[in-house]
Every structure is written in C-alpha cells, then in structure tokens.
Amino acid sequence: MAGCEHCALGGGHALCVQRVPLFSTLSGEELAHVASLIRHDHFEKGEALYREGDLLDSLLIIHHGSAKAVRLTPDGREQILYLFSTGDFLGERNLFGGHAATCTVEALEAVQVCAFTREAFRTLLYAYPGISVKVIEELETRIARLEDAMQTIGVRSVDGRVGALLLGFAQKYGSATPEGTLIHLPLSREGLANYLGIARETVSRKLGQLEAEGAIRAVGSRGILLLNPAALAEAAGASS
Amino acid sequence: MAGCEHCALGGGHALCVQRVPLFSTLSGEELAHVASLIRHDHFEKGEALYREGDLLDSLLIIHHGSAKAVRLTPDGREQILYLFSTGDFLGERNLFGGHAATCTVEALEAVQVCAFTREAFRTLLYAYPGISVKVIEELETRIARLEDAMQTIGVRSVDGRVGALLLGFAQKYGSATPEGTLIHLPLSREGLANYLGIARETVSRKLGQLEAEGAIRAVGSRGILLLNPAALAEAAGASS
DNA sequence: CGCGAGCTTGAACATTATCAAGGCAAGTGG
DNA sequence: CCACTTGCCTTGATAATGTTCAAGCTCGCG
C-alpha cells in the first residue's frame, strides 16, 4: 500500500491525517486506511499550490509549512483571504460542485502537502459517513473565521484592525516569553497590508506608533513582542 | 401528518421545501415526507428571528419575506453580513457543533419561515445521504459569497463598493424596464451604510454623485433605476 | 395640515493613500 | 573581509478621501 511517507518518517511523527479534525472520529485502523489513499507533493516558497480558475481534483492537507490564499482585485492589488498552516486543509471548495478555484494559494515557505484525489475522498465519505458531518463543521468554522475577518475589515478603524490582527496572530503564531507573547509574523509588511486591505506604509506607521506607545516591541523584521495586549484589545474595541 | 400549511395554501403554490436547493435531489414523495416534518413561524418587521448568542435548535427556511444578519461591532455600530430572502435557509451553522449563533437575524419585512428541529433534520440526513452533499455545496456557496464580500469591502474604493453593491442588487432585486433595471432596495440608506461599512452620509453622497453622472436615477426612497450599468462596473473595477 | 423619521447637503476635521527619499540588512562578488 | 547591490522597510510631505457635526429638507402618515 502506498502509505504516507512523510508520516512514516521521523520517530514519534504522527500520521498526518491525525492532524486533521476531519478524521478525528476515525479509529486507528481506519486512519491507516485513509493514510493509504494519500499522495504527496512539495512546493517551494513563492510557488503556487493552485491558481484562481484551476480545476482542482484533490483535497490538500498541509503537512508542514504555511500558505496564503489570495485574490487579485480589479485594481491590481492582492487581497489575502486566508492563511493556512500545518494541519489546515484546503481545496474542499472544489471537490463537490466541480467549481473552479476562487483564489490562488501560494506557499509562504517550503510546504509539504498530503493530498487525496476527489475519488479517494468520495470513497471515504461513503465508507465513513461521520466525515460528512466533520466537513460541514469544518466549513462552518471557516465561515465563522470569514465572518470575523469581514467584521474586522469592514468596520473597525485601521488601528483596530492592526490590533485585532496582532491579537489573532498571537494566538496562532505566538509563544510565551517572560516579557510577553512573541509573535513570529508569517507575512512581510506588504503581506500584512494586503491582509488588512491598507497601504504598506500605513502598516509601518501603525506598528511604529504601537511601539512608541510601549504596546509592542519589534524583534527583527518578522518578530513582534506583545508587551501590552490590553492596549491592543482596547484599540481593537474602540473606534479611535 | 402535520404538513406545511403555508405550502398547502394558495393554488399553484409549490411546497416550500422545493424552493430549497438542499432538497433538490429528492423525489416528490420524499419531499412530502420532508414537508411533514416542518413547523412554522412568523415574524414582524424589526423582530429578531434569533439573536447572537442564542442556542438555535432549528434550521429555518425563509418562505416569504427578507431578513438581515447583523453583528454588533465593538464600537457600537452594526455590520450587516448577509441578506436573506425567499428560499434562503439559515441556522445551519448551529445544527451540528452546538455552537451559539454568531449573529443576529432581524426581519426587514414580515417574514414567514418553515423550520426543522435539529432532530428532524438529522433524521433527514441519515434517511437521504444526498442532503449532506447539498449542505456542503450550499455552505461552499455561502463561503464564496463571503469571500466576494470580503474582497469588495477590504480593497475597493468606496465608489467601487457602491457600484458593486448596486450591480449585485440588480441581479437579486432588479426587474427589467424599458429604461433599464429597476432595483427595489431591501435596505434603507442607513442599512446600505452598515452593509458597506461606511457612513450614512457617504452613501447619500455617492448615490447623488452617480445620479449626477447619469448612471442611475432615484425612484422614490427605495427605488433605483440603473441607467448605465457599465459605468457602475467601471467604478467597481477601477480604484478611483 | 403638521409632525417626525429618514434623507440630503455643507463645512471643518481626521485619517489614510500616494509620492518620494533615505536607511537597514542580507546576500554577492571581488 | 569588505564594498556593493538588491529588496524591504521606514519616514516625511502632500493630497485625496471619508467622517463627523450640524442644519435644513422631503416624504409619508396621522
């Protein structure tokens, strides 16, 4: 059986399928079956996992690395819609309706993915009905994330957006230190700008301002130390 | 059997369940079974179908009328996330995870809904597995809408947002006339502002500007005649 | 006819984008 | 090992854009 090589490698390495909430209801034996259906792929930084308009025929699970889902706006800029990292899955949008991909997904760093073909996944759905419910739940989660993002982008002042973004990143990419939470940003300033829908320069200025206020401290170009989360939360909550 | 009274009323009136894509794969007999599980409810304009934080236990199908899904932002304004009208269904977010509702849904006019209890719907899912796939597809559609909305709100200039909104409304609420498409707005100016994430006054100004340019013509307070859709499309596509 | 809610308009103000110049850092080649 | 180059980031000045506050208007309704 063509198992998941990545998963087989490295000592206490868990099966990649175990990392996906989708399969959390399955037994070890079933997981092994699922894993046997997996094939692999690898992308370098900057490479596209797929592009807007592609007709995907696989479900992708990010085994290691991170990626951004972007969409080109009519005026030529790009809007980042999601950030994916280890354990997230994508491509589910295209498995059923036969729709073309609605956004381009590009690797932010080297990315290893585990993939199911459409057929393999459909087989799974019939074999393990519980997965359907999991898919639905996962989609609901993604909707919730989008709703949050939309509320953030749509209404809050720019200060608030920046604050909310940093707090969000702190949970996802942060690690606790004696001084506060250290965030390793997954994006450049330009990336942050595209995520927030504002100009690059504005990101710089807002971060500079927050640093001047003592709420954060820059650590290299991709590191931010959260000194005063409460100040950010306040910015995120108040209109100015 | 406690059938769907609304559906039974009025001559060639279709079963309300037929209006929902969810059940499009079912036969007439199966539809009748589904319809037998339905109960009803009615809401007046301004009344809430449910509120943020409620633990819903039903799937609601809008049989007649329209409603808005809103979320209160930290700074006290409201952000409109969706508009629902006849045939749309809602509450699916809360059927599985047992999550509380993430937004408040309020009737924009008198609304009649058909509802399934959670149990009834689960029963259906097991009886007719095809419904699961439909649910997934429908969720995907909703995600696509959100992604569109996010791109619109996040990046486009306000002129572009207004243009895109009008074009979108033209498809959903428009009727063709010799002079152009006549849109009956489902929202007040304040509603439009909350939907677009901008100030009331700005909506007035932009609409006035479009009217001055001859792209649209106001017809009463809730009517807009689209004279030059191309001009709107251009605004929606260009940054300024 | 008069009242009130919602809409429009104006002017001052705040914020952000844009344009432009300069700095920092990492990687390159001598 | 150092100067150079390149890409990315910061900072400043200016102009465009939207918000806010305030006043007046319109339309529908009692």
Coordinates of C-alpha atoms (C1' of nucleotides) in Angstrom, one line a residue:
Chain A
M1 CA 0.0 0.0 0.0
A2 CA 1.2 3.4 -0.9
G3 CA 1.3 4.9 2.5
C4 CA 2.1 8.4 3.7
E5 CA 5.9 8.6 3.5
H6 CA 6.1 11.9 5.3
C7 CA 4.1 10.4 8.2
A8 CA 6.3 7.3 8.3
L9 CA 9.4 9.3 8.6
G10 CA 10.9 10.6 11.8
G11 CA 10.3 8.9 15.2
G12 CA 7.2 9.9 17.1
H13 CA 5.8 11.5 14.0
A14 CA 2.0 11.3 14.0
L15 CA 0.1 10.3 10.9
C16 CA -0.6 13.5 9.0
V17 CA -4.3 12.5 8.8
Q18 CA -4.5 12.6 12.6
R19 CA -3.8 16.2 12.5
V20 CA -6.9 17.0 10.5
P21 CA -10.1 17.4 12.5
L22 CA -11.8 15.9 9.6
F23 CA -10.7 12.4 10.6
S24 CA -10.9 12.8 14.3
T25 CA -13.8 10.4 14.6
L26 CA -11.9 7.5 12.9
S27 CA -10.2 4.6 14.7
G28 CA -6.5 3.9 14.2
E29 CA -7.3 1.2 11.7
E30 CA -9.5 3.5 9.7
L31 CA -6.9 6.2 9.8
A32 CA -4.4 3.7 8.4
H33 CA -6.8 3.1 5.6
V34 CA -7.2 6.8 5.0
A35 CA -3.5 7.3 5.1
S36 CA -3.1 4.6 2.4
L37 CA -5.0 6.8 0.0
I38 CA -2.7 9.7 0.3
R39 CA -0.2 11.0 -2.2
H40 CA 2.3 13.8 -1.7
D41 CA 3.5 17.0 -3.1
H42 CA 6.0 19.6 -2.2
F43 CA 6.1 23.3 -3.0
E44 CA 8.9 25.9 -2.7
K45 CA 8.4 29.3 -1.2
G46 CA 6.6 31.5 -3.7
E47 CA 5.3 28.6 -5.7
A48 CA 1.5 28.3 -6.2
L49 CA -0.3 25.2 -4.8
Y50 CA -3.0 26.2 -7.3
R51 CA -4.3 29.2 -9.0
E52 CA -7.6 31.0 -9.3
G53 CA -9.5 29.3 -12.1
D54 CA -7.8 25.9 -11.8
L55 CA -10.0 22.9 -11.7
L56 CA -8.7 21.1 -8.7
D57 CA -9.2 17.4 -8.2
S58 CA -7.7 17.0 -4.8
L59 CA -8.1 17.8 -1.2
L60 CA -4.9 19.1 0.2
I61 CA -3.7 18.9 3.8
I62 CA -0.8 21.0 4.8
H63 CA 1.7 18.7 6.5
H64 CA 4.3 21.3 7.1
G65 CA 4.7 24.9 6.1
S66 CA 2.3 27.8 5.5
A67 CA 0.5 29.3 2.6
K68 CA -1.7 32.3 1.8
A69 CA -4.9 32.3 -0.2
V70 CA -5.1 35.5 -2.3
R71 CA -7.3 37.0 -4.8
L72 CA -6.4 39.6 -7.3
T73 CA -8.6 42.7 -7.1
P74 CA -9.8 44.6 -10.1
D75 CA -7.4 47.4 -9.4
G76 CA -4.4 45.1 -9.5
R77 CA -3.6 44.6 -5.8
E78 CA -4.0 41.4 -4.0
Q79 CA -6.3 40.7 -1.1
I80 CA -5.3 37.9 1.3
L81 CA -8.3 35.8 2.3
Y82 CA -6.8 33.1 4.5
L83 CA -3.6 32.0 6.0
F84 CA -3.1 28.2 6.1
S85 CA -0.6 26.5 8.3
T86 CA 0.3 23.0 9.4
G87 CA -2.9 20.8 9.8
D88 CA -5.2 23.0 7.8
F89 CA -6.8 21.6 4.7
L90 CA -7.8 23.3 1.5
G91 CA -9.3 22.6 -1.8
E92 CA -12.5 21.3 -0.2
R93 CA -14.4 24.0 -2.1
N94 CA -13.7 22.3 -5.4
L95 CA -14.4 18.7 -4.5
F96 CA -18.1 18.7 -5.0
G97 CA -19.5 21.3 -7.2
G98 CA -16.8 20.9 -9.8
H99 CA -16.2 24.7 -9.4
A100 CA -13.0 26.3 -10.4
A101 CA -10.8 27.6 -7.6
T102 CA -11.8 31.1 -6.5
C103 CA -8.5 32.1 -5.2
T104 CA -4.8 31.4 -5.7
V105 CA -2.9 29.7 -2.9
E106 CA 0.8 30.4 -2.7
A107 CA 3.4 28.9 -0.4
L108 CA 4.9 31.4 2.1
E109 CA 7.7 29.0 2.9
A110 CA 8.5 25.5 1.8
V111 CA 5.3 23.4 2.1
Q112 CA 4.7 19.7 2.2
V113 CA 1.2 18.6 1.4
C114 CA -0.7 15.3 1.7
A115 CA -3.4 15.0 -0.9
F116 CA -6.5 12.9 -1.7
T117 CA -7.9 12.7 -5.1
R118 CA -11.5 13.5 -5.5
E119 CA -12.4 9.9 -6.0
A120 CA -10.4 8.7 -2.9
F121 CA -12.2 11.4 -0.8
R122 CA -15.6 10.5 -2.1
T123 CA -14.9 6.8 -1.3
L124 CA -14.0 7.9 2.2
L125 CA -17.2 9.9 2.6
Y126 CA -19.3 6.8 1.8
A127 CA -17.2 4.5 3.9
Y128 CA -17.2 6.8 6.9
P129 CA -20.4 8.9 7.0
G130 CA -19.2 10.7 10.0
I131 CA -16.7 12.6 7.8
S132 CA -19.5 14.4 6.1
V133 CA -20.6 16.0 9.4
K134 CA -17.0 16.8 10.1
V135 CA -16.7 18.5 6.7
I136 CA -19.8 20.5 7.4
E137 CA -18.4 21.5 10.8
E138 CA -15.1 22.5 9.3
L139 CA -16.8 24.6 6.7
E140 CA -18.8 26.2 9.4
T141 CA -15.6 27.1 11.2
R142 CA -14.2 28.6 8.1
I143 CA -17.4 30.6 7.7
A144 CA -17.0 31.8 11.2
R145 CA -13.5 32.9 10.5
L146 CA -14.6 34.8 7.4
E147 CA -17.4 36.5 9.3
D148 CA -14.9 37.6 11.9
A149 CA -12.5 38.8 9.3
M150 CA -15.2 40.6 7.5
Q151 CA -16.4 42.4 10.6
T152 CA -12.8 43.3 11.3
I153 CA -12.1 44.7 7.8
G154 CA -15.5 46.2 7.3
V155 CA -16.0 48.3 10.3
R156 CA -13.0 48.8 12.5
S157 CA -10.7 51.7 12.3
V158 CA -7.3 50.9 10.9
D159 CA -5.8 51.0 14.4
G160 CA -8.4 48.5 15.5
R161 CA -7.7 46.2 12.5
V162 CA -4.0 46.2 13.3
G163 CA -4.6 45.5 16.9
A164 CA -7.1 42.7 16.2
L165 CA -4.7 41.2 13.7
L166 CA -1.8 41.1 16.2
L167 CA -4.0 39.6 18.8
G168 CA -5.1 36.9 16.4
F169 CA -1.6 36.2 15.3
A170 CA -0.5 36.0 18.9
Q171 CA -2.8 33.0 19.4
K172 CA -1.8 31.3 16.2
Y173 CA 1.9 32.2 15.9
G174 CA 2.8 33.4 19.3
S175 CA 5.0 31.8 22.0
A176 CA 5.0 32.9 25.6
T177 CA 8.1 34.6 27.0
P178 CA 8.8 36.3 30.4
E179 CA 8.3 39.7 28.8
G180 CA 5.1 38.8 26.8
T181 CA 4.0 36.9 23.8
L182 CA 6.5 36.7 21.0
I183 CA 4.9 36.6 17.6
H184 CA 6.7 35.3 14.5
L185 CA 4.9 37.1 11.7
P186 CA 4.0 34.8 8.8
L187 CA 3.9 37.8 6.4
S188 CA 6.0 40.7 5.4
R189 CA 4.7 44.2 5.9
E190 CA 3.4 44.2 2.4
G191 CA 1.7 40.9 3.2
L192 CA 0.1 42.4 6.3
A193 CA -1.0 45.3 4.3
N194 CA -2.7 43.1 1.7
Y195 CA -4.3 41.1 4.5
L196 CA -5.7 44.2 6.2
G197 CA -6.6 46.0 2.9
I198 CA -4.5 49.0 3.7
A199 CA -1.2 50.5 2.3
R200 CA 2.2 49.2 3.2
E201 CA 3.3 52.5 4.6
T202 CA 0.3 52.6 6.9
V203 CA 1.3 49.3 8.4
S204 CA 4.7 50.6 9.2
R205 CA 3.3 53.7 10.8
K206 CA 0.8 51.9 12.9
L207 CA 3.3 49.4 14.1
G208 CA 5.7 52.3 14.8
Q209 CA 3.0 54.1 16.8
L210 CA 2.2 51.0 18.8
E211 CA 5.9 50.6 19.6
A212 CA 6.2 54.2 20.6
E213 CA 3.2 53.7 23.0
G214 CA 5.0 50.7 24.5
A215 CA 2.4 48.2 23.5
I216 CA 4.7 46.1 21.3
R217 CA 8.4 45.8 20.5
A218 CA 9.9 44.9 17.2
V219 CA 12.2 41.9 17.2
G220 CA 14.0 41.7 13.9
S221 CA 11.8 42.2 10.9
R222 CA 9.5 39.3 11.4
G223 CA 9.2 39.3 15.2
I224 CA 6.9 41.3 17.4
L225 CA 6.9 41.1 21.2
L226 CA 3.5 41.8 22.7
L227 CA 4.1 43.9 25.8
N228 CA 0.6 45.1 26.4
P229 CA -2.1 43.0 24.9
A230 CA -4.7 45.0 26.7
A231 CA -3.8 48.2 24.8
L232 CA -4.3 46.3 21.6
A233 CA -7.6 44.9 22.7
E234 CA -8.7 48.4 23.6
A235 CA -7.7 49.7 20.1
A236 CA -9.5 46.8 18.6
G237 CA -12.6 47.6 20.5
A238 CA -12.7 51.3 20.4
S239 CA -13.2 53.3 17.2
S240 CA -10.2 55.5 17.7
Chain B
M1 CA -49.4 14.4 9.4
A2 CA -48.6 18.0 10.4
G3 CA -47.9 19.2 6.9
C4 CA -46.7 22.6 5.8
E5 CA -49.8 24.8 6.0
H6 CA -48.2 27.6 4.1
C7 CA -47.3 25.3 1.3
A8 CA -50.8 23.8 1.2
L9 CA -52.4 27.2 0.9
G10 CA -52.9 29.1 -2.4
G11 CA -53.4 27.4 -5.8
G12 CA -50.2 26.5 -7.7
H13 CA -48.1 27.2 -4.6
A14 CA -45.1 25.0 -4.6
L15 CA -44.0 23.1 -1.5
C16 CA -41.7 25.4 0.4
V17 CA -39.1 22.6 0.6
Q18 CA -38.9 22.6 -3.2
R19 CA -37.6 26.0 -3.1
V20 CA -34.5 25.0 -1.2
P21 CA -31.6 23.6 -3.2
L22 CA -30.9 21.4 -0.2
F23 CA -33.8 19.1 -1.2
S24 CA -33.4 19.3 -5.0
T25 CA -32.3 15.7 -5.2
L26 CA -35.4 14.3 -3.6
S27 CA -38.4 12.8 -5.3
G28 CA -41.9 14.2 -4.8
E29 CA -42.7 11.5 -2.3
E30 CA -39.6 12.2 -0.3
L31 CA -40.4 15.9 -0.4
A32 CA -43.8 15.2 1.0
H33 CA -42.1 13.3 3.9
V34 CA -39.7 16.2 4.4
A35 CA -42.6 18.7 4.4
S36 CA -44.4 16.7 7.0
L37 CA -41.6 17.4 9.5
I38 CA -41.9 21.2 9.1
R39 CA -43.3 23.6 11.6
H40 CA -43.9 27.3 11.1
D41 CA -43.2 30.6 12.5
H42 CA -43.9 34.2 11.6
F43 CA -42.0 37.4 12.4
E44 CA -43.0 41.0 12.0
K45 CA -40.7 43.7 10.6
G46 CA -38.0 44.5 13.0
E47 CA -38.5 41.4 15.0
A48 CA -35.4 39.1 15.5
L49 CA -35.6 35.6 14.2
Y50 CA -32.8 34.9 16.6
R51 CA -30.0 36.8 18.4
E52 CA -26.3 36.5 18.6
G53 CA -25.6 34.0 21.4
D54 CA -28.9 32.1 21.1
L55 CA -28.7 28.3 21.0
L56 CA -30.7 27.6 18.0
D57 CA -32.2 24.2 17.6
S58 CA -33.8 24.6 14.2
L59 CA -33.0 25.1 10.6
L60 CA -35.0 27.9 9.2
I61 CA -36.2 28.3 5.6
I62 CA -37.5 31.7 4.6
H63 CA -40.8 31.1 2.9
H64 CA -41.6 34.7 2.3
G65 CA -40.0 38.0 3.2
S66 CA -36.5 39.0 3.8
A67 CA -34.1 39.4 6.7
K68 CA -30.6 40.7 7.5
A69 CA -27.9 39.0 9.5
V70 CA -26.1 41.6 11.6
R71 CA -23.3 41.7 14.1
L72 CA -22.7 44.4 16.6
T73 CA -19.2 45.8 16.3
P74 CA -17.2 46.8 19.4
D75 CA -17.7 50.5 18.6
G76 CA -21.4 50.1 18.7
R77 CA -22.3 50.1 15.0
E78 CA -23.8 47.2 13.2
Q79 CA -22.2 45.3 10.4
I80 CA -24.6 43.5 8.0
L81 CA -23.2 40.2 7.0
Y82 CA -25.9 38.7 4.8
L83 CA -29.2 39.5 3.4
F84 CA -31.7 36.6 3.2
S85 CA -34.8 36.4 1.1
T86 CA -37.3 33.9 -0.1
G87 CA -35.8 30.5 -0.4
D88 CA -32.7 31.1 1.6
F89 CA -32.1 29.0 4.6
L90 CA -30.3 29.8 7.8
G91 CA -29.4 28.5 11.1
E92 CA -27.4 25.6 9.6
R93 CA -24.4 27.0 11.4
N94 CA -25.8 25.9 14.7
L95 CA -27.2 22.5 13.9
F96 CA -24.1 20.5 14.3
G97 CA -21.5 21.9 16.5
G98 CA -23.9 23.1 19.1
H99 CA -22.4 26.5 18.8
A100 CA -24.3 29.6 19.7
A101 CA -25.4 31.9 16.9
T102 CA -22.7 34.3 15.8
C103 CA -25.0 37.0 14.5
T104 CA -28.5 38.4 15.0
V105 CA -31.0 37.9 12.2
E106 CA -33.7 40.5 12.0
A107 CA -36.8 40.7 9.7
L108 CA -36.7 43.5 7.2
E109 CA -40.3 43.0 6.5
A110 CA -42.9 40.5 7.6
V111 CA -41.3 37.1 7.3
Q112 CA -42.8 33.6 7.2
V113 CA -40.4 30.7 7.9
C114 CA -40.6 27.0 7.7
A115 CA -38.4 25.2 10.3
F116 CA -37.0 21.8 11.1
T117 CA -36.0 20.9 14.5
R118 CA -32.4 19.6 14.8
E119 CA -33.7 16.1 15.3
A120 CA -35.9 16.2 12.3
F121 CA -33.1 17.4 10.2
R122 CA -30.6 14.8 11.5
T123 CA -33.2 12.2 10.7
L124 CA -33.3 13.5 7.2
L125 CA -29.6 13.5 6.8
Y126 CA -29.5 9.8 7.6
A127 CA -32.5 9.0 5.5
Y128 CA -31.3 10.9 2.5
P129 CA -27.5 11.0 2.4
G130 CA -27.5 13.2 -0.7
I131 CA -28.6 16.0 1.5
S132 CA -25.2 16.1 3.2
V133 CA -23.5 16.8 0.0
K134 CA -26.1 19.5 -0.8
V135 CA -25.5 21.1 2.6
I136 CA -21.8 21.1 1.9
E137 CA -22.3 22.6 -1.5
E138 CA -24.6 25.3 0.0
L139 CA -22.0 26.1 2.6
E140 CA -19.4 26.4 -0.1
T141 CA -21.7 28.8 -1.9
R142 CA -22.0 30.9 1.2
I143 CA -18.3 30.9 1.6
A144 CA -17.9 32.1 -1.9
R145 CA -20.3 34.9 -1.2
L146 CA -18.4 35.9 1.9
E147 CA -15.1 35.8 0.0
D148 CA -16.6 38.1 -2.6
A149 CA -18.0 40.4 0.0
M150 CA -14.7 40.4 1.8
Q151 CA -12.8 41.3 -1.3
T152 CA -15.3 44.1 -2.0
I153 CA -15.2 45.6 1.4
G154 CA -11.5 45.0 2.0
V155 CA -10.0 46.6 -1.0
R156 CA -12.2 48.5 -3.3
S157 CA -12.6 52.2 -3.1
V158 CA -15.9 53.3 -1.7
D159 CA -17.1 54.3 -5.2
G160 CA -16.3 50.7 -6.3
R161 CA -18.1 49.2 -3.3
V162 CA -21.3 51.2 -4.0
G163 CA -21.1 50.2 -7.7
A164 CA -20.6 46.6 -6.9
L165 CA -23.4 46.6 -4.4
L166 CA -25.8 48.1 -6.9
L167 CA -24.9 45.6 -9.6
G168 CA -25.3 42.8 -7.1
F169 CA -28.7 44.1 -6.0
A170 CA -29.7 44.5 -9.7
Q171 CA -29.4 40.7 -10.1
K172 CA -31.1 39.9 -6.9
Y173 CA -33.8 42.6 -6.6
G174 CA -33.9 44.1 -10.0
S175 CA -36.6 44.0 -12.7
A176 CA -36.1 44.9 -16.3
T177 CA -37.8 48.1 -17.6
P178 CA -37.5 49.8 -21.0
E179 CA -35.2 52.4 -19.4
G180 CA -33.0 50.0 -17.5
T181 CA -33.1 47.7 -14.5
L182 CA -35.3 48.9 -11.6
I183 CA -33.9 47.9 -8.2
H184 CA -36.1 47.8 -5.2
L185 CA -33.7 48.3 -2.4
P186 CA -34.2 45.9 0.5
L187 CA -32.4 48.4 2.9
S188 CA -32.6 52.0 4.0
R189 CA -29.6 54.3 3.4
E190 CA -28.5 53.5 6.9
G191 CA -28.8 49.8 6.1
L192 CA -26.7 50.3 3.0
A193 CA -24.1 52.1 5.0
N194 CA -24.0 49.3 7.5
Y195 CA -23.7 46.7 4.8
L196 CA -20.8 48.6 3.1
G197 CA -19.2 49.6 6.3
I198 CA -19.3 53.3 5.6
A199 CA -21.2 56.3 7.0
R200 CA -24.8 57.1 6.1
E201 CA -23.9 60.4 4.7
T202 CA -21.3 58.9 2.4
V203 CA -23.9 56.6 0.9
S204 CA -26.1 59.6 0.1
R205 CA -23.2 61.5 -1.5
K206 CA -22.1 58.6 -3.6
L207 CA -25.6 57.9 -4.8
G208 CA -26.1 61.6 -5.5
Q209 CA -22.9 61.6 -7.5
L210 CA -23.9 58.6 -9.5
E211 CA -27.2 60.2 -10.3
A212 CA -25.5 63.4 -11.3
E213 CA -23.3 61.4 -13.7
G214 CA -26.5 59.9 -15.2
A215 CA -25.6 56.3 -14.2
I216 CA -28.7 55.9 -12.0
R217 CA -31.9 57.6 -11.2
A218 CA -33.6 57.6 -7.8
V219 CA -37.2 56.4 -7.8
G220 CA -38.8 57.2 -4.5
S221 CA -36.7 56.4 -1.5
R222 CA -36.3 52.6 -2.0
G223 CA -36.1 52.5 -5.8
I224 CA -33.1 53.0 -8.1
L225 CA -33.2 52.8 -11.8
L226 CA -30.0 51.6 -13.4
L227 CA -29.4 53.6 -16.5
N228 CA -25.8 52.8 -17.1
P229 CA -24.6 49.6 -15.6
A230 CA -21.3 49.8 -17.5
A231 CA -20.4 53.0 -15.6
L232 CA -21.0 51.2 -12.3
A233 CA -19.0 48.2 -13.4
E234 CA -16.2 50.5 -14.3
A235 CA -16.3 52.2 -10.9
A236 CA -16.3 48.7 -9.3
G237 CA -13.3 47.7 -11.3
A238 CA -11.1 50.8 -11.2
S239 CA -9.7 52.1 -8.0
S240 CA -10.9 55.7 -8.4
Chain C
dC1 C1' -52.0 70.4 7.9
dG2 C1' -48.4 69.4 10.8
dC3 C1' -45.2 66.1 12.7
dG4 C1' -41.3 63.0 12.6
dA5 C1' -38.2 59.8 10.6
dG6 C1' -35.1 59.3 7.4
dC7 C1' -32.5 61.6 3.9
dT8 C1' -29.5 65.2 1.9
dT9 C1' -26.1 68.8 2.0
dG10 C1' -22.4 71.7 3.7
dA11 C1' -18.0 72.7 6.1
dA12 C1' -14.5 71.5 9.1
dC13 C1' -11.7 67.9 10.6
dA14 C1' -9.3 63.4 10.8
dT15 C1' -7.3 59.8 8.6
dT16 C1' -5.1 57.3 5.1
dA17 C1' -3.1 56.9 0.4
dT18 C1' 0.3 58.4 -2.5
dC19 C1' 4.6 60.0 -3.9
dA20 C1' 9.4 60.5 -2.9
dA21 C1' 13.6 59.9 -0.5
dG22 C1' 16.5 57.6 2.6
dG23 C1' 18.1 53.6 5.7
dC24 C1' 18.9 48.8 7.2
dA25 C1' 20.2 44.2 6.3
dA26 C1' 21.2 40.1 3.8
dG27 C1' 23.4 38.2 0.2
dT28 C1' 27.1 38.7 -3.7
dG29 C1' 31.3 39.1 -5.8
dG30 C1' 35.7 40.9 -5.8
Chain D
dC1 C1' 36.8 40.6 4.6
dC2 C1' 34.9 44.5 2.7
dA3 C1' 32.3 47.3 -0.7
dC4 C1' 28.2 46.7 -3.5
dT5 C1' 23.8 45.7 -4.8
dT6 C1' 19.1 44.5 -4.0
dG7 C1' 15.0 44.1 -1.6
dC8 C1' 12.3 45.6 2.1
dC9 C1' 11.3 48.7 5.4
dT10 C1' 10.7 53.4 7.5
dT11 C1' 9.8 58.3 7.5
dG12 C1' 8.2 62.7 5.7
dA13 C1' 5.2 65.9 3.0
dT14 C1' 1.2 66.4 0.3
dA15 C1' -3.2 65.5 -1.5
dA16 C1' -7.3 62.8 -1.7
dT17 C1' -11.0 60.7 0.7
dG18 C1' -14.2 59.8 4.3
dT19 C1' -16.1 61.0 8.8
dT20 C1' -18.3 63.9 11.8
dC21 C1' -21.2 67.5 13.4
dA22 C1' -24.8 70.5 12.2
dA23 C1' -28.5 72.3 9.7
dG24 C1' -32.3 72.0 6.6
dC25 C1' -35.2 69.3 3.6
dT26 C1' -38.7 65.6 1.9
dC27 C1' -42.0 62.4 2.2
dG28 C1' -45.3 59.6 4.4
dC29 C1' -48.6 59.4 7.9
dG30 C1' -51.7 60.5 11.4

